[in-house]
Amino acid sequence: MQLKKNKILKWLKSFDKIDIIGIVFFFLILFSSALFLLRRSEYVYITIRVTKEDSLHNQWWVQPSNWYLKNLTDGLEDKDLMGKVNARLENMYFYPRNESVQDIFIVLKLEATYNKRSNQYSYKGLPLLMGSYQKIELGGNSIRGMVQDLSLDPPVRKMKSFRVKVELEAENNRSAFTNANIEYRGIDNFLADPIKVGLVSYDSEKEEIVKVIDVKKSPSYKIFISPLTNKLVSAYDPDRQKVEMEMIVKQAEVFDGTYLYREDLVIALGEVIPLYFDSLTLNATVTGIEEL
């Protein structure tokens, strides 16, 4: 064993400094070539969803405010020291709500590094994974959210129309001033009166998301225990109306063959979905759905 060790030492001593430097340089080139073959840079497109859990302030249940949206415009860029663009805001859209905060979807073009061995893309050393949380600095803005889509080509929103029937129930559209001992079977007149055929809800790109095509209104009644007979009775309620609607709803494809309302909600029988029109917010119970 000692003899073999001595032979190795003698062999190493036979190299001069130039030889050693050359060998080290050779292995460095070999290592760099291996990294180059395993990793390459290319542009990818990611869609980041900034919503409740992925907020501007990174606090639970805080969503980006409307003023934040004004700072984000198509074409915002981030460049490296050589002036090369490594991040660009390609598109941004959202589904408006009658609130001061919104859920927004931001499409970014990033110069990402692809690792052939792990079959993953990364940006500035952090992996780009579906469902991963990302923080990207862009044009003096901090974009924090969850990756919803990643592709080599610009994403195209695929929309499909559905005929949806709903009814508006009191418990989902209740006024703050109600009597707990009374069961109401309609919604307040101030909510029912503005509902009419032709009401439309748009997304930020002026795409029709909801369009009311039929409205049926009927007298409402309330149920309560009569103080005289101590029995349940029903009586006409002049302050409320029963409302049923039929709508054309466009849903976006979030992955192969799966469509969601506002890219977040499932429309299914019995589900309650929010409807946002100009100065009117409703919560509707789904009673029928048909793909068009």
Coordinates of N, CA and C in Angstrom, one line a residue, residues 6-203:
N6 N 3.7 5.8 -2.8 CA 4.9 6.4 -3.2 C 5.0 6.6 -4.7
K7 N 4.5 5.6 -5.5 CA 4.5 5.7 -6.9 C 3.6 6.8 -7.4
I8 N 2.5 7.0 -6.7 CA 1.5 8.1 -7.1 C 2.2 9.4 -6.9
L9 N 2.8 9.6 -5.7 CA 3.5 10.8 -5.4 C 4.6 11.1 -6.3
K10 N 5.4 10.1 -6.7 CA 6.5 10.3 -7.6 C 5.9 10.7 -9.0
W11 N 4.8 10.1 -9.4 CA 4.1 10.4 -10.7 C 3.7 11.9 -10.7
L12 N 3.1 12.4 -9.6 CA 2.6 13.7 -9.5 C 3.7 14.7 -9.5
K13 N 4.9 14.3 -8.9 CA 6.0 15.2 -8.8 C 6.7 15.4 -10.2
S14 N 6.4 14.4 -11.1 CA 7.0 14.5 -12.4 C 6.4 15.6 -13.3
F15 N 5.2 16.2 -12.8 CA 4.6 17.3 -13.6 C 5.1 18.6 -13.0
D16 N 5.4 19.5 -13.9 CA 5.8 20.9 -13.5 C 4.5 21.7 -13.3
K17 N 4.7 23.0 -12.9 CA 3.5 23.8 -12.6 C 2.7 24.1 -13.8
I18 N 3.3 24.2 -15.0 CA 2.5 24.5 -16.2 C 1.6 23.3 -16.5
D19 N 2.2 22.1 -16.3 CA 1.4 20.9 -16.6 C 0.1 20.8 -15.7
I20 N 0.4 21.1 -14.4 CA -0.7 21.1 -13.4 C -1.8 22.1 -13.7
I21 N -1.3 23.3 -14.1 CA -2.3 24.4 -14.5 C -3.1 24.0 -15.7
G22 N -2.4 23.3 -16.7 CA -3.1 22.9 -17.8 C -4.1 21.8 -17.5
I23 N -3.8 20.9 -16.6 CA -4.7 19.8 -16.2 C -5.9 20.4 -15.5
V24 N -5.7 21.4 -14.6 CA -6.8 22.0 -13.9 C -7.7 22.8 -14.9
F25 N -7.0 23.5 -15.8 CA -7.8 24.2 -16.8 C -8.6 23.3 -17.7
F26 N -8.1 22.2 -18.0 CA -8.8 21.2 -18.8 C -10.1 20.7 -18.1
F27 N -9.9 20.4 -16.8 CA -11.1 19.9 -16.1 C -12.1 21.0 -15.8
L28 N -11.6 22.2 -15.7 CA -12.6 23.4 -15.6 C -13.4 23.5 -16.9
I29 N -12.7 23.4 -18.0 CA -13.5 23.4 -19.3 C -14.4 22.3 -19.4
L30 N -14.0 21.1 -19.0 CA -14.9 19.9 -19.0 C -16.1 20.1 -18.2
F31 N -15.9 20.7 -17.0 CA -17.0 20.9 -16.0 C -17.9 21.9 -16.6
S32 N -17.4 23.0 -17.1 CA -18.2 24.1 -17.7 C -19.0 23.6 -18.8
S33 N -18.4 22.7 -19.7 CA -19.1 22.2 -20.8 C -20.3 21.3 -20.4
A34 N -20.0 20.5 -19.3 CA -21.1 19.7 -18.8 C -22.3 20.5 -18.3
L35 N -21.9 21.6 -17.6 CA -23.0 22.5 -17.1 C -23.7 23.2 -18.3
F36 N -23.0 23.5 -19.3 CA -23.6 24.2 -20.5 C -24.6 23.2 -21.1
L37 N -24.2 21.9 -21.2 CA -25.0 20.9 -21.9 C -26.3 20.7 -21.0
L38 N -26.1 20.7 -19.7 CA -27.3 20.4 -18.8 C -28.2 21.6 -18.6
R39 N -27.6 22.8 -18.8 CA -28.4 24.1 -18.5 C -28.3 25.0 -19.7
R40 N -29.4 25.6 -20.0 CA -29.4 26.6 -21.1 C -30.5 27.6 -20.8
S41 N -30.3 28.8 -21.3 CA -31.2 29.9 -21.1 C -32.1 30.1 -22.2
E42 N -33.4 30.3 -21.9 CA -34.4 30.6 -22.9 C -35.5 31.3 -22.3
Y43 N -36.3 32.0 -23.1 CA -37.5 32.8 -22.6 C -38.7 31.8 -22.4
V44 N -39.3 32.0 -21.3 CA -40.6 31.3 -20.9 C -41.6 32.3 -20.5
Y45 N -42.9 31.9 -20.6 CA -44.0 32.7 -20.2 C -44.6 32.1 -19.0
I46 N -44.8 32.9 -18.0 CA -45.5 32.4 -16.8 C -46.7 33.4 -16.5
T47 N -47.8 32.8 -16.0 CA -48.9 33.5 -15.5 C -48.9 33.5 -14.0
I48 N -48.8 34.6 -13.3 CA -48.8 34.7 -11.9 C -50.1 35.2 -11.4
R49 N -50.7 34.5 -10.5 CA -52.0 35.0 -9.9 C -51.7 35.7 -8.6
V50 N -52.1 36.9 -8.5 CA -51.9 37.7 -7.2 C -53.3 37.8 -6.6
T51 N -53.5 37.1 -5.5 CA -54.8 37.0 -4.9 C -54.7 37.1 -3.4
K52 N -55.8 36.5 -2.7 CA -55.9 36.7 -1.3 C -54.6 36.2 -0.5
E53 N -54.2 35.0 -0.8 CA -53.1 34.4 0.0 C -51.8 34.9 -0.6
D54 N -51.7 35.5 -1.7 CA -50.5 35.9 -2.4 C -50.5 37.4 -2.5
S55 N -50.5 38.2 -1.4 CA -50.9 39.6 -1.5 C -49.7 40.5 -1.6
L56 N -50.0 41.7 -1.9 CA -49.0 42.8 -2.0 C -48.2 42.9 -0.7
H57 N -48.8 42.9 0.4 CA -48.1 43.0 1.7 C -47.7 41.7 2.3
N58 N -48.0 40.6 1.6 CA -47.7 39.3 2.2 C -48.4 39.1 3.5
Q59 N -49.6 39.6 3.7 CA -50.3 39.4 4.9 C -51.6 38.6 4.5
W60 N -52.0 37.7 5.4 CA -53.2 36.8 5.1 C -54.4 37.6 4.8
W61 N -55.2 37.3 3.8 CA -56.5 37.9 3.4 C -56.3 39.3 3.0
V62 N -55.2 39.8 2.5 CA -55.1 41.1 2.0 C -54.8 41.0 0.5
Q63 N -55.6 41.6 -0.3 CA -55.5 41.5 -1.8 C -54.9 42.8 -2.3
P64 N -54.3 42.8 -3.5 CA -53.8 44.0 -4.1 C -54.9 45.1 -4.4
S65 N -54.6 46.3 -4.0 CA -55.5 47.4 -4.1 C -55.6 47.9 -5.5
N66 N -56.6 48.7 -5.8 CA -56.7 49.2 -7.2 C -55.6 50.1 -7.6
W67 N -55.0 50.9 -6.6 CA -53.9 51.7 -6.9 C -52.7 50.9 -7.4
Y68 N -52.6 49.7 -6.9 CA -51.4 48.9 -7.3 C -51.5 48.5 -8.8
L69 N -52.8 48.3 -9.2 CA -53.0 47.9 -10.6 C -52.5 49.0 -11.6
K70 N -52.6 50.3 -11.1 CA -52.3 51.4 -12.0 C -50.8 51.4 -12.2
N71 N -50.0 50.9 -11.3 CA -48.5 50.9 -11.5 C -48.0 49.8 -12.4
L72 N -48.9 48.8 -12.8 CA -48.5 47.7 -13.6 C -49.1 47.9 -15.0
T73 N -48.2 48.1 -16.0 CA -48.7 48.3 -17.4 C -47.9 47.4 -18.3
D74 N -48.5 47.0 -19.4 CA -47.8 46.2 -20.4 C -46.5 46.8 -20.8
G75 N -45.4 46.1 -20.9 CA -44.1 46.6 -21.4 C -43.2 46.9 -20.3
L76 N -43.6 46.8 -19.0 CA -42.6 47.0 -17.9 C -41.5 46.0 -18.0
E77 N -40.3 46.4 -17.8 CA -39.1 45.5 -18.0 C -38.2 45.6 -16.8
D78 N -37.4 44.5 -16.7 CA -36.3 44.5 -15.8 C -35.1 44.0 -16.6
K79 N -33.9 44.8 -16.6 CA -32.8 44.5 -17.4 C -31.6 44.1 -16.5
D80 N -30.6 43.4 -17.1 CA -29.4 43.1 -16.3 C -28.4 44.2 -16.6
L81 N -27.2 44.0 -16.1 CA -26.2 45.1 -16.1 C -25.8 45.4 -17.6
M82 N -25.9 44.4 -18.5 CA -25.6 44.6 -19.9 C -26.7 45.2 -20.7
G83 N -27.8 45.4 -20.0 CA -29.0 46.0 -20.7 C -29.9 45.0 -21.4
K84 N -29.6 43.7 -21.1 CA -30.5 42.7 -21.7 C -31.7 42.5 -20.9
V85 N -32.9 42.4 -21.5 CA -34.1 42.2 -20.8 C -34.2 40.8 -20.3
N86 N -34.4 40.7 -19.0 CA -34.6 39.4 -18.4 C -36.0 39.1 -17.8
A87 N -36.8 40.2 -17.8 CA -38.2 40.1 -17.4 C -39.0 41.2 -18.0
R88 N -40.2 40.8 -18.5 CA -41.1 41.8 -19.2 C -42.5 41.4 -18.9
L89 N -43.3 42.5 -18.6 CA -44.8 42.3 -18.3 C -45.5 42.3 -19.7
E90 N -45.9 41.1 -20.1 CA -46.6 41.0 -21.4 C -48.1 41.3 -21.4
N91 N -48.7 41.0 -20.3 CA -50.2 41.2 -20.3 C -50.6 41.1 -18.8
M92 N -51.7 41.8 -18.5 CA -52.3 41.7 -17.2 C -53.8 41.8 -17.4
Y93 N -54.6 41.0 -16.7 CA -56.0 41.0 -16.7 C -56.6 40.6 -15.3
F94 N -57.8 41.0 -15.1 CA -58.5 40.7 -13.9 C -60.0 40.7 -14.1
Y95 N -60.7 40.1 -13.1 CA -62.1 40.1 -13.1 C -62.6 41.1 -12.1
P96 N -63.1 42.2 -12.6 CA -63.5 43.3 -11.6 C -64.5 42.9 -10.6
R97 N -64.4 43.4 -9.4 CA -65.3 43.2 -8.3 C -65.7 44.6 -7.8
N98 N -66.9 44.7 -7.2 CA -67.3 45.9 -6.6 C -66.6 46.2 -5.2
E99 N -65.3 46.1 -5.2 CA -64.5 46.3 -4.0 C -63.3 47.1 -4.4
S100 N -62.5 47.4 -3.4 CA -61.3 48.2 -3.6 C -60.1 47.3 -3.9
V101 N -60.3 46.0 -3.8 CA -59.2 45.0 -4.1 C -59.7 44.1 -5.2
Q102 N -58.7 43.5 -5.9 CA -59.0 42.6 -7.0 C -58.1 41.4 -7.0
D103 N -58.5 40.3 -7.7 CA -57.7 39.2 -8.0 C -57.1 39.5 -9.4
I104 N -55.8 39.5 -9.6 CA -55.2 39.8 -10.9 C -54.4 38.7 -11.4
F105 N -54.2 38.6 -12.7 CA -53.4 37.6 -13.4 C -52.4 38.3 -14.2
I106 N -51.1 38.1 -14.0 CA -50.0 38.8 -14.7 C -49.2 37.8 -15.5
V107 N -49.1 38.1 -16.8 CA -48.3 37.3 -17.7 C -47.0 37.9 -17.9
L108 N -45.9 37.2 -17.5 CA -44.5 37.7 -17.6 C -43.7 36.8 -18.6
K109 N -42.8 37.5 -19.3 CA -41.9 36.8 -20.1 C -40.5 36.9 -19.4
L110 N -40.0 35.7 -19.1 CA -38.7 35.7 -18.3 C -37.6 34.9 -19.0
E111 N -36.4 35.4 -18.8 CA -35.2 34.7 -19.3 C -34.9 33.7 -18.2
A112 N -35.3 32.4 -18.4 CA -35.1 31.4 -17.4 C -34.0 30.4 -17.9
T113 N -33.5 29.7 -16.9 CA -32.5 28.7 -17.1 C -33.1 27.3 -17.0
Y114 N -32.9 26.5 -18.0 CA -33.4 25.2 -18.1 C -32.4 24.2 -17.7
N115 N -32.7 23.3 -16.7 CA -31.8 22.3 -16.2 C -32.3 21.0 -16.8
K116 N -31.5 20.4 -17.7 CA -31.9 19.2 -18.4 C -32.0 18.0 -17.5
R117 N -31.1 18.0 -16.5 CA -31.1 16.9 -15.6 C -32.4 16.8 -14.7
S118 N -32.8 18.0 -14.2 CA -34.0 18.0 -13.4 C -35.3 18.3 -14.2
N119 N -35.1 18.7 -15.5 CA -36.2 19.0 -16.3 C -37.0 20.2 -15.7
Q120 N -36.3 21.2 -15.2 CA -37.0 22.3 -14.6 C -36.4 23.6 -15.1
Y121 N -37.2 24.7 -15.0 CA -36.8 26.0 -15.3 C -36.6 26.8 -14.0
S122 N -35.7 27.7 -14.0 CA -35.5 28.5 -12.8 C -35.2 30.0 -13.3
Y123 N -35.5 30.9 -12.4 CA -35.3 32.3 -12.7 C -34.5 32.9 -11.5
K124 N -33.4 33.4 -11.8 CA -32.5 34.0 -10.8 C -32.2 33.0 -9.7
G125 N -32.1 31.7 -10.1 CA -31.7 30.7 -9.1 C -32.8 30.0 -8.4
L126 N -34.1 30.6 -8.6 CA -35.2 30.0 -7.9 C -36.0 29.2 -8.9
P127 N -36.5 27.9 -8.6 CA -37.2 27.1 -9.6 C -38.6 27.7 -9.9
L128 N -38.9 27.6 -11.2 CA -40.3 28.0 -11.6 C -41.1 26.8 -11.7
L129 N -42.0 26.6 -10.7 CA -42.8 25.4 -10.7 C -44.3 25.8 -10.6
M130 N -45.1 25.0 -11.2 CA -46.6 25.3 -11.1 C -47.0 25.2 -9.7
G131 N -47.7 26.3 -9.2 CA -48.1 26.3 -7.9 C -47.1 26.9 -6.9
S132 N -45.9 27.2 -7.4 CA -44.9 27.8 -6.5 C -45.1 29.3 -6.3
Y133 N -44.6 29.8 -5.2 CA -44.8 31.2 -4.9 C -43.6 32.0 -5.4
Q134 N -43.8 33.0 -6.2 CA -42.7 33.8 -6.7 C -42.8 35.3 -6.3
K135 N -41.6 35.8 -6.2 CA -41.5 37.3 -6.0 C -40.5 37.8 -7.1
I136 N -41.1 38.7 -7.9 CA -40.3 39.2 -9.1 C -40.4 40.7 -9.0
E137 N -39.2 41.3 -9.1 CA -39.1 42.8 -9.1 C -39.1 43.2 -10.6
L138 N -40.0 44.2 -10.9 CA -40.2 44.6 -12.3 C -40.5 46.1 -12.3
G139 N -39.7 46.9 -12.9 CA -40.0 48.3 -13.1 C -40.3 49.0 -11.8
G140 N -39.6 48.7 -10.7 CA -39.8 49.3 -9.5 C -41.0 48.8 -8.7
N141 N -41.6 47.7 -9.2 CA -42.7 47.1 -8.6 C -42.4 45.7 -8.1
S142 N -43.0 45.3 -7.0 CA -42.8 43.9 -6.5 C -44.0 43.1 -6.8
I143 N -43.8 42.1 -7.6 CA -44.9 41.2 -8.0 C -44.8 39.9 -7.2
R144 N -45.8 39.6 -6.4 CA -45.7 38.4 -5.6 C -47.0 37.6 -5.8
G145 N -46.8 36.3 -6.2 CA -48.0 35.5 -6.4 C -47.6 34.1 -6.7
M146 N -48.6 33.4 -7.1 CA -48.5 31.9 -7.4 C -48.5 31.7 -8.9
V147 N -47.6 30.8 -9.3 CA -47.5 30.5 -10.7 C -48.7 29.6 -11.1
Q148 N -49.5 30.1 -12.1 CA -50.6 29.3 -12.5 C -50.4 28.6 -13.8
D149 N -49.5 29.2 -14.6 CA -49.2 28.6 -16.0 C -47.8 28.9 -16.3
L150 N -47.2 27.9 -17.0 CA -45.8 28.1 -17.5 C -45.7 27.4 -18.9
S151 N -45.2 28.2 -19.9 CA -45.1 27.6 -21.2 C -44.0 28.4 -22.0
L152 N -43.6 27.8 -23.1 CA -42.6 28.4 -24.0 C -43.3 29.4 -25.0
D153 N -44.6 29.3 -25.1 CA -45.3 30.2 -26.0 C -46.2 31.1 -25.2
P154 N -46.5 32.3 -25.8 CA -47.4 33.2 -25.1 C -48.8 32.5 -24.8
P155 N -49.3 32.6 -23.6 CA -50.5 31.9 -23.3 C -51.7 32.6 -23.9
V156 N -52.7 31.8 -24.3 CA -53.9 32.3 -25.0 C -55.1 31.8 -24.1
R157 N -55.9 32.7 -23.6 CA -57.0 32.3 -22.8 C -58.1 31.7 -23.7
K158 N -58.5 30.5 -23.3 CA -59.5 29.8 -24.0 C -60.8 29.9 -23.2
M159 N -61.9 30.4 -23.8 CA -63.1 30.6 -23.1 C -64.2 29.7 -23.8
K160 N -65.1 29.3 -22.9 CA -66.3 28.5 -23.4 C -67.5 29.0 -22.7
S161 N -68.6 29.1 -23.5 CA -69.9 29.6 -23.0 C -70.8 28.5 -22.4
F162 N -71.5 28.9 -21.4 CA -72.4 28.0 -20.7 C -73.7 28.8 -20.4
R163 N -74.8 28.1 -20.6 CA -76.1 28.6 -20.2 C -76.4 28.2 -18.7
V164 N -76.5 29.2 -17.9 CA -76.6 28.9 -16.4 C -77.9 29.5 -15.9
K165 N -78.7 28.7 -15.2 CA -79.9 29.2 -14.5 C -79.6 29.3 -13.0
V166 N -80.1 30.4 -12.4 CA -79.8 30.7 -11.0 C -81.1 31.2 -10.3
E167 N -81.1 31.1 -9.0 CA -82.1 31.9 -8.3 C -81.4 32.6 -7.1
L168 N -82.0 33.7 -6.7 CA -81.4 34.5 -5.7 C -82.2 34.3 -4.4
E169 N -81.4 33.8 -3.4 CA -82.0 33.4 -2.1 C -81.7 34.4 -1.1
A170 N -82.6 34.6 -0.2 CA -82.5 35.6 0.9 C -81.3 35.4 1.7
E171 N -81.0 34.2 2.1 CA -79.9 33.9 3.0 C -78.5 34.3 2.4
N172 N -78.4 34.3 1.1 CA -77.2 34.7 0.4 C -77.1 36.2 0.0
N173 N -78.3 36.9 0.1 CA -78.3 38.3 -0.3 C -79.1 39.0 0.8
R174 N -78.8 38.7 2.0 CA -79.6 39.3 3.1 C -79.2 40.7 3.5
S175 N -80.2 41.5 3.7 CA -80.0 42.8 4.3 C -79.5 42.7 5.7
A176 N -78.8 43.7 6.2 CA -78.3 43.7 7.5 C -79.4 43.8 8.6
F177 N -80.5 44.3 8.1 CA -81.6 44.5 9.0 C -82.7 43.5 8.8
T178 N -82.6 42.4 9.4 CA -83.6 41.3 9.3 C -84.0 40.8 10.7
N179 N -85.1 40.1 10.7 CA -85.6 39.5 12.0 C -85.2 38.0 12.0
A180 N -84.5 37.6 13.0 CA -84.0 36.2 13.1 C -85.2 35.2 13.2
N181 N -86.4 35.7 13.6 CA -87.5 34.8 13.8 C -88.4 34.7 12.5
I182 N -87.9 35.3 11.5 CA -88.7 35.3 10.2 C -87.8 34.7 9.1
E183 N -88.4 33.8 8.3 CA -87.7 33.2 7.2 C -88.2 33.9 5.9
Y184 N -87.3 34.5 5.2 CA -87.7 35.2 4.0 C -87.4 34.4 2.8
R185 N -88.3 34.5 1.8 CA -88.2 33.7 0.6 C -88.0 34.6 -0.7
G186 N -87.3 35.7 -0.5 CA -87.0 36.6 -1.6 C -85.9 37.5 -1.2
I187 N -85.5 38.4 -2.2 CA -84.4 39.3 -1.9 C -85.0 40.7 -1.8
D188 N -84.3 41.6 -1.2 CA -84.8 43.0 -1.0 C -85.1 43.6 -2.3
N189 N -86.1 44.5 -2.3 CA -86.5 45.2 -3.6 C -85.3 46.0 -4.2
F190 N -84.5 46.6 -3.3 CA -83.4 47.4 -3.8 C -82.4 46.6 -4.6
L191 N -82.3 45.3 -4.3 CA -81.5 44.4 -5.1 C -82.2 43.8 -6.3
A192 N -83.5 43.6 -6.2 CA -84.3 42.9 -7.2 C -84.6 43.9 -8.4
D193 N -84.9 45.2 -8.0 CA -85.4 46.1 -9.0 C -84.4 46.4 -10.2
P194 N -83.1 46.5 -9.9 CA -82.1 46.8 -11.0 C -81.9 45.6 -11.9
I195 N -82.3 44.4 -11.5 CA -82.0 43.2 -12.3 C -82.9 43.2 -13.5
K196 N -82.3 43.1 -14.7 CA -83.1 43.1 -15.9 C -82.3 42.4 -17.0
V197 N -83.0 42.0 -18.1 CA -82.4 41.4 -19.2 C -81.4 42.4 -19.8
G198 N -80.2 41.9 -20.1 CA -79.1 42.7 -20.7 C -78.1 43.1 -19.8
L199 N -78.2 42.9 -18.5 CA -77.1 43.1 -17.6 C -75.9 42.4 -18.0
V200 N -74.8 43.0 -18.0 CA -73.5 42.4 -18.4 C -72.4 42.6 -17.4
S201 N -71.6 41.6 -17.2 CA -70.4 41.7 -16.4 C -69.2 41.5 -17.3
Y202 N -68.2 42.4 -17.3 CA -67.0 42.3 -18.1 C -65.8 42.0 -17.3
D203 N -64.8 41.4 -18.0 CA -63.4 41.4 -17.3 C -62.7 42.6 -17.7

